[in-house]
Short mmCIF file of C-alpha atoms (C1' of nucleotides) in Angstrom, two decimals:
data_model
loop_
_atom_site.label_atom_id
_atom_site.label_comp_id
_atom_site.label_asym_id
_atom_site.label_seq_id
_atom_site.Cartn_x
_atom_site.Cartn_y
_atom_site.Cartn_z
CA MET T 1 -0.05 -0.03 0.02
CA LYS T 2 1.37 3.36 -0.97
CA ASN T 3 1.39 6.10 1.54
CA ASP T 4 -0.02 9.52 0.77
CA ASN T 5 3.29 11.08 -0.13
CA GLU T 6 4.17 8.48 -2.72
CA VAL T 7 3.25 9.24 -6.24
CA CYS T 8 2.25 6.34 -8.46
CA ASP T 9 4.28 6.68 -11.51
CA THR T 10 3.46 4.28 -14.34
CA ARG T 11 6.09 5.73 -16.77
CA LEU T 12 8.62 3.38 -18.00
CA THR T 13 12.01 4.41 -16.69
CA LEU T 14 15.63 3.38 -16.78
CA GLY T 15 17.40 4.08 -13.63
CA LEU T 16 20.92 4.18 -12.31
CA ALA T 17 21.79 4.00 -8.64
CA THR T 18 24.64 3.05 -6.40
CA ASN T 19 24.65 0.08 -3.98
CA ASP T 20 21.87 0.62 -1.47
CA HIS T 21 23.84 -0.72 1.41
CA LEU T 22 26.02 2.33 1.16
CA VAL T 23 23.06 4.58 1.57
CA PRO T 24 21.10 5.12 4.82
CA LYS T 25 17.81 3.15 4.72
CA GLU T 26 15.67 6.22 5.03
CA ASN T 27 17.35 7.83 2.06
CA GLN T 28 17.36 4.78 -0.23
CA LYS T 29 14.11 5.57 -1.96
CA GLU T 30 15.18 9.09 -2.89
CA HIS T 31 18.62 7.86 -3.78
CA LYS T 32 17.31 5.51 -6.46
CA LYS T 33 15.78 8.45 -8.31
CA ILE T 34 19.00 10.17 -8.92
CA ILE T 35 19.34 9.48 -12.67
CA CYS T 36 16.09 8.70 -14.41
CA LEU T 37 15.35 8.56 -18.13
CA ASP T 38 11.66 8.93 -18.89
CA LEU T 39 10.53 6.63 -21.74
CA SER T 40 6.89 7.45 -21.47
CA ILE T 41 7.14 9.44 -24.65
CA ILE T 42 7.72 6.30 -26.59
CA PRO T 43 4.47 4.48 -27.61
CA LEU T 44 4.45 0.90 -26.21
CA HIS T 45 1.96 -0.42 -28.77
CA SER T 46 1.18 1.03 -32.06
CA SER T 47 -2.37 -0.32 -31.67
CA ASP T 48 -2.76 1.77 -28.53
CA HIS T 49 -2.63 4.93 -30.59
CA ASP T 50 -5.00 3.78 -33.26
CA THR T 51 -7.90 6.20 -33.00
CA SER T 52 -8.67 6.34 -36.63
CA LYS T 53 -11.93 4.49 -36.28
CA ILE T 54 -14.35 6.41 -34.13
CA ASP T 55 -17.94 5.46 -33.61
CA GLY T 56 -20.13 8.45 -33.16
CA SER T 57 -22.45 6.54 -30.86
CA ILE T 58 -20.06 6.71 -27.96
CA SER T 59 -21.24 9.15 -25.34
CA LYS T 60 -19.41 12.22 -24.21
CA THR T 61 -18.73 10.76 -20.82
CA CYS T 62 -16.78 8.05 -22.43
CA LYS T 63 -14.69 10.45 -24.39
CA ASP T 64 -14.15 12.63 -21.32
CA ASN T 65 -13.10 9.57 -19.46
CA ASN T 66 -10.58 8.65 -22.04
CA LYS T 67 -9.43 12.13 -22.42
CA PHE T 68 -8.86 12.42 -18.64
CA ASN T 69 -7.29 9.04 -18.67
CA ASN T 70 -4.76 10.10 -21.22
CA GLU T 71 -4.10 13.52 -19.56
CA SER T 72 -3.67 11.94 -16.18
CA LYS T 73 -1.11 9.48 -17.57
CA LYS T 74 0.89 12.51 -18.67
CA ILE T 75 1.35 13.59 -15.03
CA GLY T 76 2.23 10.05 -14.04
CA MET T 77 -1.01 9.11 -12.26
CA ARG T 78 -3.03 5.91 -12.67
CA LYS T 79 -6.53 6.96 -13.58
CA LYS T 80 -9.08 4.32 -13.60
CA LEU T 81 -11.31 4.19 -16.50
CA ARG T 82 -15.00 3.95 -15.89
CA LEU T 83 -16.97 2.27 -18.70
CA THR T 84 -20.19 3.79 -19.67
CA LYS T 85 -23.43 1.83 -19.74
CA GLU T 86 -23.23 1.61 -23.45
CA GLN T 87 -19.71 0.33 -23.45
CA SER T 88 -20.42 -2.21 -20.77
CA THR T 89 -23.54 -3.44 -22.66
CA LEU T 90 -21.66 -3.93 -25.89
CA LEU T 91 -18.82 -5.74 -24.15
CA GLU T 92 -21.33 -7.86 -22.25
CA ASP T 93 -23.13 -8.77 -25.46
CA SER T 94 -19.96 -9.88 -27.21
CA PHE T 95 -18.84 -11.78 -24.08
CA LYS T 96 -22.18 -13.65 -24.12
CA ARG T 97 -21.55 -14.67 -27.68
CA HIS T 98 -17.93 -15.69 -26.95
CA ALA T 99 -15.94 -15.53 -23.79
CA THR T 100 -12.71 -15.08 -25.65
CA LEU T 101 -11.83 -12.59 -28.28
CA ALA T 102 -11.69 -13.87 -31.76
CA MET T 103 -9.22 -12.71 -34.37
CA GLY T 104 -9.68 -9.07 -35.11
CA GLN T 105 -12.51 -8.74 -32.67
CA LYS T 106 -10.37 -6.89 -30.22
CA GLN T 107 -9.55 -4.18 -32.74
CA GLU T 108 -12.99 -4.06 -33.94
CA LEU T 109 -14.48 -3.70 -30.49
CA ALA T 110 -11.88 -1.19 -29.41
CA ALA T 111 -12.65 0.92 -32.34
CA LYS T 112 -16.42 0.70 -31.86
CA LEU T 113 -16.03 1.54 -28.07
CA GLU T 114 -13.33 4.08 -28.57
CA LEU T 115 -11.04 2.18 -26.24
CA LYS T 116 -7.57 0.86 -26.62
CA PRO T 117 -7.37 -2.81 -27.74
CA ARG T 118 -5.47 -3.50 -24.60
CA GLN T 119 -8.49 -2.18 -22.51
CA VAL T 120 -10.73 -4.51 -24.39
CA GLU T 121 -8.41 -7.37 -23.76
CA VAL T 122 -8.22 -6.60 -20.11
CA TRP T 123 -11.88 -6.28 -19.81
CA PHE T 124 -12.34 -9.77 -21.24
CA GLN T 125 -9.66 -11.20 -18.96
CA ASN T 126 -11.32 -9.69 -15.89
CA ARG T 127 -14.72 -10.72 -17.10
CA ARG T 128 -13.62 -14.32 -17.48
CA ALA T 129 -12.07 -14.19 -14.01
CA ARG T 130 -15.44 -12.81 -12.56
CA THR T 131 -17.34 -15.58 -14.35
CA LYS T 132 -14.95 -18.14 -12.92
CA LEU T 133 -15.20 -16.74 -9.44
CA LYS T 134 -19.03 -16.78 -9.64
CA GLN T 135 -18.95 -20.39 -10.87
CA THR T 136 -16.59 -21.36 -8.02
CA GLU T 137 -19.00 -19.80 -5.47
CA VAL T 138 -21.91 -21.68 -7.08
CA ASP T 139 -19.89 -24.99 -7.06
CA TYR T 140 -18.85 -24.36 -3.44
CA GLU T 141 -22.52 -23.95 -2.37
CA PHE T 142 -23.52 -27.01 -4.29
CA LEU T 143 -20.74 -29.11 -2.81
CA LYS T 144 -21.44 -27.72 0.70
CA GLN T 145 -25.07 -28.79 0.35
CA TRP T 146 -24.14 -32.13 -1.12
CA CYS T 147 -21.62 -32.75 1.75
CA GLN T 148 -24.32 -31.84 4.22
CA SER T 149 -26.84 -34.23 2.75
CA LEU T 150 -24.21 -37.02 2.68
CA ASN T 151 -23.44 -36.37 6.32
CA ASP T 152 -27.12 -36.51 7.18
CA GLU T 153 -27.46 -39.73 5.27
CA ASN T 154 -24.40 -41.17 6.92
CA ASN T 155 -25.73 -40.28 10.33
CA ARG T 156 -29.04 -41.83 9.57
CA LEU T 157 -27.52 -45.00 8.30
CA LYS T 158 -25.26 -45.18 11.50
CA LYS T 159 -28.31 -44.83 13.60
CA GLU T 160 -30.23 -47.47 11.60
CA LEU T 161 -27.21 -49.81 11.94
CA GLN T 162 -27.08 -49.29 15.65
CA GLU T 163 -30.83 -49.97 15.93
CA LEU T 164 -30.47 -53.13 13.87
CA LYS T 165 -27.57 -54.32 16.02
CA SER T 166 -29.39 -53.79 19.22
CA PHE T 167 -32.43 -55.39 17.78
CA GLU T 168 -30.42 -58.44 16.81
CA ILE T 169 -28.83 -58.61 20.27
CA ASP T 170 -32.31 -58.45 21.82
CA GLN T 171 -33.56 -61.23 19.50
CA ARG T 172 -30.70 -63.48 20.21
CA THR T 173 -31.08 -63.03 23.86
CA THR T 174 -34.73 -63.80 23.77
CA LEU T 175 -34.18 -66.76 21.50
CA PHE T 176 -31.47 -67.99 23.75
CA HIS T 177 -33.74 -67.77 26.82
CA LEU T 178 -36.55 -69.34 24.88
CA GLN T 179 -34.37 -72.26 23.79
CA LEU T 180 -32.89 -72.64 27.27
CA SER T 181 -36.36 -73.06 28.74
CA LYS T 182 -37.83 -75.23 25.96
CA THR T 183 -34.93 -77.38 24.83
CA ARG T 184 -33.37 -80.47 26.37
CA THR T 185 -29.81 -81.24 26.09
CA LEU T 186 -28.88 -84.19 24.03
CA ALA T 187 -25.42 -85.53 24.26
CA LEU T 188 -23.74 -88.43 22.41
CA CYS T 189 -21.66 -90.63 24.55
CA SER T 190 -18.31 -91.16 22.79
CA SER T 191 -17.81 -94.56 24.26
CA CYS T 192 -21.24 -96.25 23.93
CA GLN T 193 -22.48 -94.10 20.92
CA LYS T 194 -25.80 -93.62 22.75
CA ILE T 195 -27.61 -90.32 22.94
CA SER T 196 -28.15 -89.22 26.51
CA ARG T 197 -30.48 -86.54 27.62
CA GLY T 198 -29.76 -84.28 30.44
CA ASP T 199 -29.91 -80.67 31.58
CA ASN T 200 -26.25 -80.64 32.17
CA ALA T 201 -24.77 -82.79 29.44
CA ASP T 202 -21.56 -80.81 29.21
CA GLU T 203 -20.57 -82.06 32.62
CA LYS T 204 -20.82 -85.61 31.34
CA TYR T 205 -18.84 -85.53 28.05
CA GLU T 206 -15.64 -83.69 27.34
CA THR T 207 -16.71 -83.40 23.63
CA GLY T 208 -19.01 -80.64 24.61
CA PRO T 209 -22.77 -80.33 24.66
CA LYS T 210 -24.90 -80.98 21.63
CA VAL T 211 -27.97 -78.91 22.19
CA VAL T 212 -30.87 -80.29 20.20
CA SER T 213 -34.45 -79.32 20.09
CA ASP T 214 -37.41 -81.20 21.51
CA ALA T 215 -38.28 -82.41 18.00
CA MET T 216 -34.92 -83.93 17.60
CA PHE T 217 -35.23 -85.54 20.99
CA LYS T 218 -38.67 -86.99 20.04
CA ARG T 219 -37.25 -88.29 16.75
CA ALA T 220 -34.47 -89.95 18.59
CA LYS T 221 -36.87 -91.49 20.94
CA SER T 222 -39.09 -92.79 18.24
CA ASN T 223 -36.07 -94.48 16.66
CA ASN T 224 -35.52 -96.36 19.88
CA ILE T 225 -32.39 -94.64 20.65
CA ILE T 226 -31.70 -94.95 24.32
CA VAL T 227 -31.60 -91.61 25.90
CA ASN T 228 -29.90 -91.07 29.25
CA GLY T 229 -29.25 -94.76 29.41
CA LYS T 230 -32.87 -95.87 29.34
CA ASN T 231 -35.76 -95.84 26.80
CA LYS T 232 -38.22 -93.37 28.19
"C1'" DA B 1 -14.36 10.31 7.24
"C1'" DA B 2 -13.89 5.44 7.14
"C1'" DG B 3 -15.11 0.97 5.49
"C1'" DT B 4 -16.51 -2.08 1.82
"C1'" DA B 5 -17.50 -3.75 -2.87
"C1'" DT B 6 -16.57 -3.46 -7.50
"C1'" DT B 7 -13.60 -3.53 -11.20
"C1'" DA B 8 -9.75 -1.43 -14.39
"C1'" DA B 9 -5.12 -2.17 -14.55
"C1'" DT B 10 -0.58 -4.33 -13.46
"C1'" DT B 11 2.70 -8.05 -12.80
"C1'" DG B 12 4.33 -12.51 -13.15
"C1'" DT B 13 3.66 -17.26 -14.84
"C1'" DT B 14 2.23 -20.80 -18.01
"C1'" DT B 15 1.24 -22.67 -22.39
"C1'" DA B 16 1.24 -23.12 -27.26
"C1'" DC B 17 3.25 -22.26 -31.43
"C1'" DG B 18 6.71 -20.89 -34.93
"C1'" DT B 19 11.48 -20.41 -36.30
"C1'" DC B 20 16.17 -21.66 -36.59
"C1'" DA B 21 20.52 -23.95 -35.92
"C1'" DA W 1 13.35 -35.93 -39.97
"C1'" DT W 2 14.14 -34.87 -35.23
"C1'" DT W 3 15.45 -32.13 -31.34
"C1'" DG W 4 16.35 -28.45 -28.19
"C1'" DA W 5 16.76 -23.42 -27.52
"C1'" DC W 6 14.65 -19.20 -28.08
"C1'" DG W 7 11.10 -15.63 -29.02
"C1'" DT W 8 6.28 -14.22 -29.08
"C1'" DA W 9 1.53 -13.93 -27.98
"C1'" DA W 10 -2.41 -15.20 -25.48
"C1'" DA W 11 -4.54 -16.73 -21.33
"C1'" DC W 12 -4.53 -16.91 -16.71
"C1'" DA W 13 -3.90 -16.07 -11.43
"C1'" DA W 14 -2.96 -13.01 -8.10
"C1'" DT W 15 -2.64 -8.54 -6.68
"C1'" DT W 16 -3.08 -3.46 -6.63
"C1'" DA W 17 -5.52 0.58 -6.53
"C1'" DA W 18 -9.19 3.91 -8.14
"C1'" DT W 19 -13.75 4.77 -7.52
"C1'" DA W 20 -18.62 4.63 -6.09
"C1'" DC W 21 -21.62 3.87 -2.38
#
DNA sequence: AAGTATTAATTGTTTACGTCA
DNA sequence: ATTGACGTAAACAATTAATAC
């Protein structure tokens, strides 16, 4: 940021200065200005000075703007151009048709708008940047909402999973108690190959309990298999 | 008068393309 | 014919600064 005392000089210059480290810091800025060749009198672009094609439709404000712009440049001050409504409209219209300048379009527009080709070019560049920024904002909002909805869905699914898990545990517990009260324990004796029935079969055989349902028990009984050492 | 938003203008970088050795 | 160095122009990103409100 420039302070109030500094003058913004956009003129092209060639400067000569001695080593700064030999000059006190507070004097360095002035020191650099000792020898200065002003090149602002040399046109940078021949196209910048092409004012041969002038459209009479351009308003006085625009002409005044450009006039002031050129005059202010003479005294080394950056003056910002303010486009008129007509200029903006025309630029917007051509931007809508094509976001980049086609061959010759720059010159054509510049002539029509009574601007420098460089100004038209800069306008298109800035306009593209603005479009991109707007699009980025739109994309950001969209992604933000999408992310939010995904989070919501994720939370909902987590909750559902939790509910299903606790439901499954409940069901297993219930089933377990139900089986415990209804079933009889059948165990196969490893030595005699007979099925025995008992509430505590795992205490009898090291192979572990074979828990079977009542139906299985009945089937075994109907096949004359001796349960618990005797035919019930 | 100060703060903010908008936007013209500047600066530096990247990319594509043509030319030449 | 291929390749690398170089110059140029256009597009872009980031930033500055003038201006309006």
